[in-house]
Amino acid sequence: MKKKPLCEKSVKEWVNSFPILDKIMALDPVFWENPQYLPFTKQLESSLLVSKNQVNKALKNVAAFSGYVEKAFPETKSSKGMIESDLVDIVSMKKAMENFWELNIAGRLYLKKDSHLDVSGSIKARGGFYEVLRHAQDLAVENGLFKPGSDVSIFQTRKFKDFFSQYAIAVGSTGNLGLSIGILGKRLGFNVYVHMSADAKQWKKDKLNSIGVTVIEHRADYSKAVEQGRKQADTDPNIYFVDDENSKNLFLGYSVAGQRLKTQLKEQNIHVDDTHPLFVYLPCGVGGAAGGITLGLKQIFKDNVHCFFAEPTHSPCVLLGLMTRQHERFCVQDFGIDNLTAADGLAVGRASGFVGKVIEHLVSGVYTLDDDNLYRLLAMLKDSESIYMEPSAHAAMIGPVRLFQDVEGKKYIEKQGLSSMMSRATHIVWGTGGSMVPKEIQKADIDMGKHFLSYSGQ
Ligand SMILES: *Cc1c(COP(=O)(O)O)cnc(C)c1O
């Protein structure tokens, strides 16, 4: 074995610097408070790689693209092509969780149902759609077929479909990003290649095959699938690579959610201010979705929003990246962690360096959880609220439990001076996927969850 393979240090030296690594490497669930977390000042905001201006522009672009989305996907007619999810009070689920874990979750608990977003049934309908539509628009502009600011709904026409069919899009995915890019890419007329990691569920590959997407299966994990997609795109200038690890547009597509949530909170009369803190729990793969939404929320709610990321104990790449501040330079396997989890959307061994650097001072902390709990929560949510979400999405659900249960979580509340206002807190669990999962798989997931619920209390 090489002595110092990891950014000039051995594993042992890293463990000496960060004792919590012992637990992480033993696959024990941890709650890590981010020591780099800073007040969201003007100065901090202006130092970030993504600006408020860019997010506002993205917000306008998304609104403009809705003209196309409404025509191309008639199921979005009622929302006029704006793909947005509901924010729902899940008071029965809160009670179920409080009973099961024997604690009190102070404040109210809401679910943001990106699990049920139109067209692609996951959070990827934000980032993936934005990226593909931006690319389509760029191509049309470059070729003199379209002027920025005019009506994008003409992308629906035969002429544009024929034009886009000369081009291809490639992407690496654990499943949902491929679905999102594949569904929209094909509808626009592009050829689409999805490089799937070994974790990808069969039904996601079948669905893509059925709409004419070329699915390339890899036996390795997500990082490898991305690498292969990138390689393929390098060979042909007509292939555009959607780079989940580095794409700013993908990130901007997610960040738009901040402004959207603000509107929704207002509509529902939910206050977020100096005496009403907002806690948001986000499942995290490479970090793009969670990171984009965190930035969007921070720009609006500043220090009154507290964002926590959730990762499986077997795939804590963003936790490792943020803690060591090495971001993409580490993969979980470097620390002897296998990246094997039932949470396919989170089975990512290497974090995005771009995202890590944007959010390193914005995210309040990261916690990890076991797969067993993903299934317990899945069965509990179905039973209490009649809502199904895929296992990955439930990484967020345990957030409020962990905030009040773990020593580090309690410390965070105290240190931020929030103890006296927790009864007025709002907790939002960001549900990230599930509505497209076939019924028989939903049933198997629920049965598995019931099984875990019946024989263990933790
Ligand atoms: C992609 C995905 C995530 C995480 O998104 P990243 O951008 O990889 O961090 C979470 N949940 C589900 C269901 C997903 O598909």
mmCIF file of N, CA and C and ligand atoms in Angstrom, residues 122-124 176 244 254 283-290 345-346 348 390 392-393 432-433, ligand 1:
data_model
loop_
_atom_site.group_PDB
_atom_site.id
_atom_site.type_symbol
_atom_site.label_atom_id
_atom_site.label_comp_id
_atom_site.label_asym_id
_atom_site.label_seq_id
_atom_site.Cartn_x
_atom_site.Cartn_y
_atom_site.Cartn_z
ATOM 1 N N SER A 122 -38.843 13.685 -10.483
ATOM 2 C CA SER A 122 -37.764 13.859 -9.501
ATOM 3 C C SER A 122 -37.237 15.282 -9.569
ATOM 4 N N ILE A 123 -36.404 15.605 -8.622
ATOM 5 C CA ILE A 123 -35.792 16.925 -8.521
ATOM 6 C C ILE A 123 -35.017 17.284 -9.792
ATOM 7 N N LYS A 124 -34.642 16.262 -10.575
ATOM 8 C CA LYS A 124 -33.875 16.492 -11.806
ATOM 9 C C LYS A 124 -34.699 17.232 -12.865
ATOM 10 N N ASN A 176 -32.018 9.114 -12.228
ATOM 11 C CA ASN A 176 -32.988 10.194 -12.398
ATOM 12 C C ASN A 176 -32.532 11.315 -13.318
ATOM 13 N N ASP A 244 -22.725 16.732 -14.716
ATOM 14 C CA ASP A 244 -23.335 16.837 -13.393
ATOM 15 C C ASP A 244 -22.322 17.307 -12.347
ATOM 16 N N TYR A 254 -31.475 24.357 -10.356
ATOM 17 C CA TYR A 254 -31.907 24.001 -8.999
ATOM 18 C C TYR A 254 -32.119 25.242 -8.139
ATOM 19 N N PRO A 283 -31.455 15.670 0.416
ATOM 20 C CA PRO A 283 -30.659 14.492 0.059
ATOM 21 C C PRO A 283 -29.577 14.881 -0.939
ATOM 22 N N CYS A 284 -28.436 14.263 -0.814
ATOM 23 C CA CYS A 284 -27.274 14.762 -1.518
ATOM 24 C C CYS A 284 -26.515 13.642 -2.223
ATOM 25 N N GLY A 285 -26.298 13.802 -3.531
ATOM 26 C CA GLY A 285 -25.462 12.880 -4.299
ATOM 27 C C GLY A 285 -24.130 13.552 -4.571
ATOM 28 N N VAL A 286 -23.950 14.121 -5.774
ATOM 29 C CA VAL A 286 -22.753 14.928 -6.012
ATOM 30 C C VAL A 286 -22.853 16.273 -5.317
ATOM 31 N N GLY A 287 -24.063 16.675 -4.973
ATOM 32 C CA GLY A 287 -24.262 17.925 -4.248
ATOM 33 C C GLY A 287 -24.928 19.021 -5.062
ATOM 34 N N GLY A 288 -25.146 18.796 -6.345
ATOM 35 C CA GLY A 288 -25.665 19.844 -7.220
ATOM 36 C C GLY A 288 -27.061 20.308 -6.858
ATOM 37 N N ALA A 289 -27.974 19.363 -6.695
ATOM 38 C CA ALA A 289 -29.351 19.716 -6.379
ATOM 39 C C ALA A 289 -29.421 20.375 -5.001
ATOM 40 N N ALA A 290 -28.849 19.704 -4.016
ATOM 41 C CA ALA A 290 -28.869 20.240 -2.654
ATOM 42 C C ALA A 290 -28.148 21.583 -2.588
ATOM 43 N N GLY A 345 -30.119 7.209 -6.069
ATOM 44 C CA GLY A 345 -29.872 8.608 -6.428
ATOM 45 C C GLY A 345 -28.741 9.251 -5.635
ATOM 46 N N LEU A 346 -28.349 8.603 -4.554
ATOM 47 C CA LEU A 346 -27.305 9.167 -3.690
ATOM 48 C C LEU A 346 -26.029 8.339 -3.733
ATOM 49 N N VAL A 348 -23.141 8.054 -4.865
ATOM 50 C CA VAL A 348 -22.098 8.829 -5.521
ATOM 51 C C VAL A 348 -20.868 8.806 -4.623
ATOM 52 N N GLU A 390 -39.298 7.509 -3.300
ATOM 53 C CA GLU A 390 -38.262 6.487 -3.424
ATOM 54 C C GLU A 390 -37.277 6.577 -2.259
ATOM 55 N N SER A 392 -34.112 7.085 -1.787
ATOM 56 C CA SER A 392 -33.178 8.222 -1.730
ATOM 57 C C SER A 392 -33.808 9.451 -1.083
ATOM 58 N N ALA A 393 -35.053 9.710 -1.435
ATOM 59 C CA ALA A 393 -35.720 10.927 -0.977
ATOM 60 C C ALA A 393 -35.862 10.938 0.547
ATOM 61 N N THR A 432 -37.236 14.124 -3.068
ATOM 62 C CA THR A 432 -36.528 14.333 -4.342
ATOM 63 C C THR A 432 -36.924 13.391 -5.477
ATOM 64 N N GLY A 433 -37.659 12.325 -5.190
ATOM 65 C CA GLY A 433 -38.015 11.431 -6.296
ATOM 66 C C GLY A 433 -39.034 10.390 -5.886
HETATM 67 C C1 LIG B 1 -30.089 13.266 -7.958
HETATM 68 C C2 LIG B 1 -30.850 12.989 -6.757
HETATM 69 C C3 LIG B 1 -30.494 13.532 -5.532
HETATM 70 C C4 LIG B 1 -29.259 14.357 -5.287
HETATM 71 O O1 LIG B 1 -28.866 15.254 -6.232
HETATM 72 P P1 LIG B 1 -27.329 15.622 -6.469
HETATM 73 O O2 LIG B 1 -27.370 16.736 -7.423
HETATM 74 O O3 LIG B 1 -26.654 14.403 -7.053
HETATM 75 O O4 LIG B 1 -26.729 15.970 -5.156
HETATM 76 C C5 LIG B 1 -31.315 13.246 -4.460
HETATM 77 N N1 LIG B 1 -32.386 12.452 -4.567
HETATM 78 C C6 LIG B 1 -32.748 11.896 -5.728
HETATM 79 C C7 LIG B 1 -33.949 11.018 -5.782
HETATM 80 C C8 LIG B 1 -32.001 12.148 -6.867
HETATM 81 O O5 LIG B 1 -32.359 11.589 -8.027
#
